[in-house]
Coordinates of C-alpha atoms in Angstrom, one line a residue:
M1 CA 103.2 123.9 99.9
K2 CA 100.4 121.8 101.6
V3 CA 100.8 119.9 104.8
H4 CA 98.9 116.6 105.2
L5 CA 98.1 115.4 108.8
I6 CA 96.9 111.8 108.8
D7 CA 94.8 110.3 111.5
G8 CA 96.4 106.7 111.3
T9 CA 94.0 105.2 113.8
Y10 CA 91.0 106.3 111.9
E11 CA 92.5 104.8 108.6
L12 CA 93.4 101.8 110.4
F13 CA 89.9 101.2 111.7
R14 CA 88.4 102.1 108.2
A15 CA 90.5 99.6 106.6
Y16 CA 89.8 96.9 109.2
F17 CA 85.9 97.1 108.3
A18 CA 86.5 97.5 104.6
M19 CA 89.1 94.9 104.0
P20 CA 88.9 91.1 104.1
K21 CA 90.6 89.6 107.0
S22 CA 94.1 88.1 106.3
T23 CA 97.2 86.9 108.0
G24 CA 100.8 87.0 107.4
P25 CA 103.2 84.0 107.1
S26 CA 103.5 83.6 110.9
G27 CA 99.7 83.7 111.4
Q28 CA 99.5 87.2 112.6
P29 CA 96.4 89.3 111.6
T30 CA 97.3 91.8 108.8
G31 CA 94.3 92.8 106.9
A32 CA 93.7 96.2 108.4
A33 CA 97.5 97.0 108.2
R34 CA 97.4 95.9 104.5
G35 CA 94.4 98.4 103.9
L36 CA 96.4 101.1 105.7
L37 CA 99.4 100.4 103.5
Q38 CA 97.3 100.6 100.4
T39 CA 95.6 104.1 101.4
L40 CA 99.0 105.7 102.4
L41 CA 100.5 104.5 99.2
S42 CA 97.6 106.2 97.2
L43 CA 98.0 109.3 99.2
L44 CA 101.7 109.7 98.7
R45 CA 101.3 109.4 95.0
Q46 CA 99.5 112.6 94.8
D47 CA 101.7 115.4 93.6
D48 CA 100.7 117.8 96.4
V49 CA 101.5 115.5 99.1
T50 CA 105.1 116.7 100.1
H51 CA 105.0 117.3 103.8
T52 CA 103.2 114.8 105.9
A53 CA 102.9 112.9 109.3
C54 CA 100.7 110.2 110.6
A55 CA 99.3 110.2 114.2
F56 CA 98.2 107.1 116.0
D57 CA 96.5 106.4 119.3
S58 CA 98.9 103.7 121.0
E59 CA 95.8 102.8 123.1
I60 CA 92.2 103.9 123.0
L61 CA 92.6 105.5 126.5
S62 CA 93.8 109.1 127.1
F63 CA 93.6 111.8 129.7
R64 CA 90.1 112.2 129.0
N65 CA 89.2 108.8 130.6
D66 CA 90.4 110.4 133.8
L67 CA 88.1 113.2 133.5
F68 CA 85.0 111.2 132.6
A69 CA 84.5 107.4 133.2
G70 CA 82.0 107.2 130.3
Y71 CA 84.5 108.4 127.7
K72 CA 85.3 106.0 125.0
T73 CA 87.5 103.1 126.3
G74 CA 87.8 100.8 123.1
E75 CA 86.6 97.9 125.0
D76 CA 84.6 96.8 122.0
T77 CA 87.6 96.9 119.8
S78 CA 88.4 93.4 118.5
S79 CA 91.6 91.7 119.6
D80 CA 92.3 91.2 115.9
L81 CA 92.5 94.9 115.4
R82 CA 94.3 95.6 118.6
A83 CA 96.9 93.3 117.4
Q84 CA 97.7 95.4 114.4
F85 CA 98.2 98.7 116.2
E86 CA 101.9 98.4 116.5
L87 CA 102.0 97.0 113.1
A88 CA 100.3 100.0 111.5
E89 CA 102.9 102.3 113.2
R90 CA 105.6 100.3 111.6
V91 CA 103.8 100.4 108.1
A92 CA 103.8 104.2 108.3
S93 CA 107.3 104.5 109.6
A94 CA 108.7 102.1 106.9
L95 CA 107.0 104.3 104.4
G96 CA 109.0 107.2 105.6
L97 CA 106.4 109.1 107.4
V98 CA 106.8 111.0 110.6
V99 CA 104.9 109.0 113.1
W100 CA 103.3 110.6 116.2
R101 CA 102.4 107.8 118.8
M102 CA 100.1 109.2 121.3
V103 CA 99.8 107.9 124.8
E104 CA 98.3 110.4 127.1
F105 CA 96.8 112.5 124.2
E106 CA 94.8 111.3 121.1
A107 CA 95.8 111.4 117.5
D108 CA 93.2 114.3 117.0
D109 CA 95.1 116.4 119.6
A110 CA 98.5 115.9 117.7
I111 CA 96.7 116.7 114.3
A112 CA 95.0 119.8 115.9
T113 CA 98.3 120.9 117.5
A114 CA 100.4 120.6 114.2
A115 CA 97.7 122.2 112.3
C116 CA 97.6 125.4 114.4
R117 CA 101.4 125.4 114.5
W118 CA 102.0 125.5 110.8
A119 CA 98.7 127.2 109.6
D120 CA 100.5 130.6 109.9
D121 CA 103.8 129.6 108.4
P122 CA 104.3 131.6 105.3
T123 CA 105.5 128.8 103.3
V124 CA 102.4 126.8 103.9
E125 CA 99.4 127.2 101.5
Q126 CA 97.0 124.8 103.3
V127 CA 97.0 122.4 106.1
V128 CA 94.9 119.3 105.2
M129 CA 93.8 117.2 108.2
C130 CA 93.0 113.8 106.5
S131 CA 90.1 112.7 108.8
P132 CA 86.3 113.1 108.9
D133 CA 86.2 113.3 112.7
K134 CA 83.7 115.9 113.9
D135 CA 86.2 117.0 116.7
L136 CA 88.6 118.3 114.1
A137 CA 86.1 120.8 112.6
Q138 CA 87.0 123.1 115.5
V139 CA 90.4 123.4 114.0
V140 CA 89.3 124.3 110.5
R141 CA 90.2 128.0 109.7
G142 CA 88.9 129.6 106.5
S143 CA 90.4 127.7 103.6
S144 CA 93.8 127.5 105.2
V145 CA 93.1 124.7 107.5
V146 CA 90.7 122.2 106.0
S147 CA 89.6 118.6 106.8
L148 CA 89.5 115.8 104.2
D149 CA 87.2 112.8 104.2
R150 CA 89.2 110.6 101.8
R151 CA 86.5 107.9 101.6
R152 CA 84.1 110.4 100.1
D153 CA 86.8 112.7 98.4
Q154 CA 85.2 115.6 100.3
V155 CA 87.1 118.7 101.6
S156 CA 85.5 120.9 104.2
D157 CA 86.6 124.5 104.9
E158 CA 85.1 126.9 107.3
A159 CA 82.1 127.4 105.2
G160 CA 81.7 123.7 104.8
V161 CA 81.7 123.3 108.7
I162 CA 79.0 126.0 109.0
D163 CA 76.9 124.2 106.3
K164 CA 77.2 120.9 108.0
F165 CA 76.8 121.7 111.7
G166 CA 75.1 125.2 111.5
V167 CA 77.8 126.8 113.7
P168 CA 81.4 128.0 113.0
P169 CA 84.4 126.0 114.1
A170 CA 84.9 128.0 117.4
S171 CA 81.6 126.7 118.6
I172 CA 82.0 122.9 117.8
P173 CA 83.1 122.0 121.1
D174 CA 80.0 123.7 122.5
Y175 CA 77.8 121.8 119.8
L176 CA 79.2 118.5 120.8
S177 CA 78.9 119.1 124.6
L178 CA 75.1 119.6 123.9
V179 CA 74.3 117.4 121.1
G180 CA 76.7 114.5 122.4
D181 CA 79.1 112.4 120.4
S182 CA 78.5 108.8 120.5
A183 CA 81.6 107.8 118.9
D184 CA 83.4 109.3 121.9
G185 CA 81.1 108.4 124.6
I186 CA 79.8 111.9 125.2
P187 CA 76.1 111.8 126.0
G188 CA 75.1 115.5 125.6
V189 CA 72.3 117.2 127.2
P190 CA 68.8 115.7 127.0
R191 CA 66.6 117.1 124.3
W192 CA 69.3 119.3 122.7
G193 CA 69.2 118.1 119.2
A194 CA 71.4 119.3 116.3
K195 CA 68.8 121.8 114.9
S196 CA 68.0 123.4 118.3
T197 CA 71.7 123.6 119.3
A198 CA 72.7 125.0 116.1
Q199 CA 70.0 127.8 116.4
V200 CA 71.0 128.7 119.9
L201 CA 74.7 128.7 119.2
Q202 CA 74.2 130.8 116.3
R203 CA 73.3 133.4 118.9
Y204 CA 75.1 132.7 122.0
K205 CA 78.4 131.1 120.6
H206 CA 79.2 129.3 123.7
I207 CA 77.3 127.4 126.3
E208 CA 78.6 129.8 129.0
E209 CA 76.8 132.5 127.4
I210 CA 73.4 130.8 127.2
P211 CA 71.0 132.1 130.0
N212 CA 69.5 129.7 132.3
D213 CA 66.1 131.0 131.8
A214 CA 64.5 130.7 128.3
N215 CA 62.6 134.0 129.0
E216 CA 65.9 135.7 128.9
W217 CA 66.7 134.3 125.4
D218 CA 66.3 136.6 122.6
I219 CA 65.6 134.1 120.1
K220 CA 62.6 131.8 119.7
V221 CA 63.4 128.1 119.8
R222 CA 60.9 125.3 119.7
G223 CA 60.9 123.7 123.3
G224 CA 63.1 126.5 124.6
N225 CA 61.8 126.2 128.1
T226 CA 62.7 122.4 128.3
L227 CA 66.2 123.0 126.7
A228 CA 66.8 125.9 129.1
R229 CA 65.9 123.8 132.2
N230 CA 67.8 120.8 131.1
L231 CA 70.9 122.9 130.5
S232 CA 70.6 124.5 133.7
E233 CA 70.3 121.3 135.5
K234 CA 73.2 119.9 133.7
R235 CA 75.6 123.0 133.6
E236 CA 78.7 121.2 135.3
L237 CA 78.3 118.1 133.0
A238 CA 77.8 120.2 129.9
A239 CA 81.1 122.0 130.8
L240 CA 82.8 118.7 131.4
Y241 CA 81.6 117.5 127.9
K242 CA 83.0 120.5 126.3
Q243 CA 86.3 120.0 127.9
L244 CA 86.3 116.4 126.6
A245 CA 85.3 117.8 123.0
T246 CA 87.9 120.4 123.1
L247 CA 91.1 119.3 121.2
R248 CA 94.5 120.1 122.9
L249 CA 97.0 122.3 121.4
D250 CA 100.0 121.6 123.4
V251 CA 101.0 118.1 122.3
P252 CA 104.7 118.0 122.5
I253 CA 105.6 117.5 118.9
S254 CA 109.4 118.0 118.5
E255 CA 109.5 117.9 114.6
S256 CA 110.1 121.0 112.4
L257 CA 108.1 121.5 109.4
Q258 CA 111.3 120.5 107.3
C259 CA 111.2 117.2 109.1
L260 CA 107.7 116.6 107.6
E261 CA 109.1 116.6 104.0
W262 CA 108.5 113.2 102.5
Q263 CA 111.8 111.7 101.3
G264 CA 110.6 108.4 100.3
A265 CA 110.1 104.9 101.7
R266 CA 112.9 103.3 103.8
K267 CA 113.5 100.7 101.2
S268 CA 115.2 97.9 103.4
E269 CA 112.8 98.4 106.3
Y270 CA 109.8 98.6 103.9
Q271 CA 110.7 95.5 102.0
A272 CA 111.5 93.5 104.9
L273 CA 108.1 94.3 106.6
C274 CA 106.3 93.5 103.3
I275 CA 108.1 90.0 103.5
E276 CA 107.4 89.5 107.1
C277 CA 103.6 90.4 106.6
G278 CA 103.1 88.8 103.2
F279 CA 102.5 92.1 101.5
D280 CA 104.5 90.6 98.5
R281 CA 102.5 92.6 95.7
F282 CA 103.4 95.9 97.3
I283 CA 107.1 95.2 97.9
D284 CA 108.0 97.6 95.0
S285 CA 105.0 100.0 95.3
P286 CA 106.5 103.1 96.7
H287 CA 107.5 105.4 93.7
K288 CA 110.3 107.1 95.7
W289 CA 113.0 105.5 98.1
Q290 CA 114.9 107.6 100.6
E291 CA 118.2 105.7 99.5
G292 CA 117.7 107.3 96.2
G293 CA 117.2 104.1 94.2
A294 CA 114.1 103.8 92.0
P295 CA 111.7 100.9 92.4
S296 CA 113.0 97.7 91.1

């Protein structure tokens, strides 16, 4: 079997910017939730999607904000989109998906924890992380744990990670600590670009192993003296950035693999939600119901 782990927050944001704004009968914003519903319905129609869960950030804040004041806060998230966070979780739940609502942790942490937990299960052929987030590249393992960019219909295995970033999955937190990640508010170390970072990490693997003095490097890198000096001056910050970029594998997920088997949408809950939100055209869209009834 394959296990599909969905970044619900990413899908909600993607839908928000891709879909026209709309409101439900009571005037509540529903456009992003509607787009999320459509993409989840599409995913669930695929024959190999049998075991799945959907992770959400209940708020943009997490434990990482306590570590670094500059970490993403979501302050620029529109109130229209924020108003649909809870609705998005209800959509996924009504579809019969296991929902992981993150408060202290982030959705990526939940996905990483689950991926590592079930990758070694003998009944699992592959874990598919449904998100293009750079952070999740560190979790990719051979072809048994892959990331899926559904917008581009592109799957990345370990070879794909190396091709894209120039480093293997284990070095991704180091890569992001040096290059930075604007999406997460990680500034990186000055002058460390993608090419030079990949070149150095190909040799030293992790930032802790990079000598402070470029004269001690056994590779030739353009601007090496400047890079080494900047890293030496920013060692503590680089270590912090790496900590921010490292996904947690200890999220308290209580479900067993069996719990992730999709049994169908919860008919009464789902159809009531469609009526509430004005999703009339989708009221009979699920091809499978938990109650065992066929779509009317």
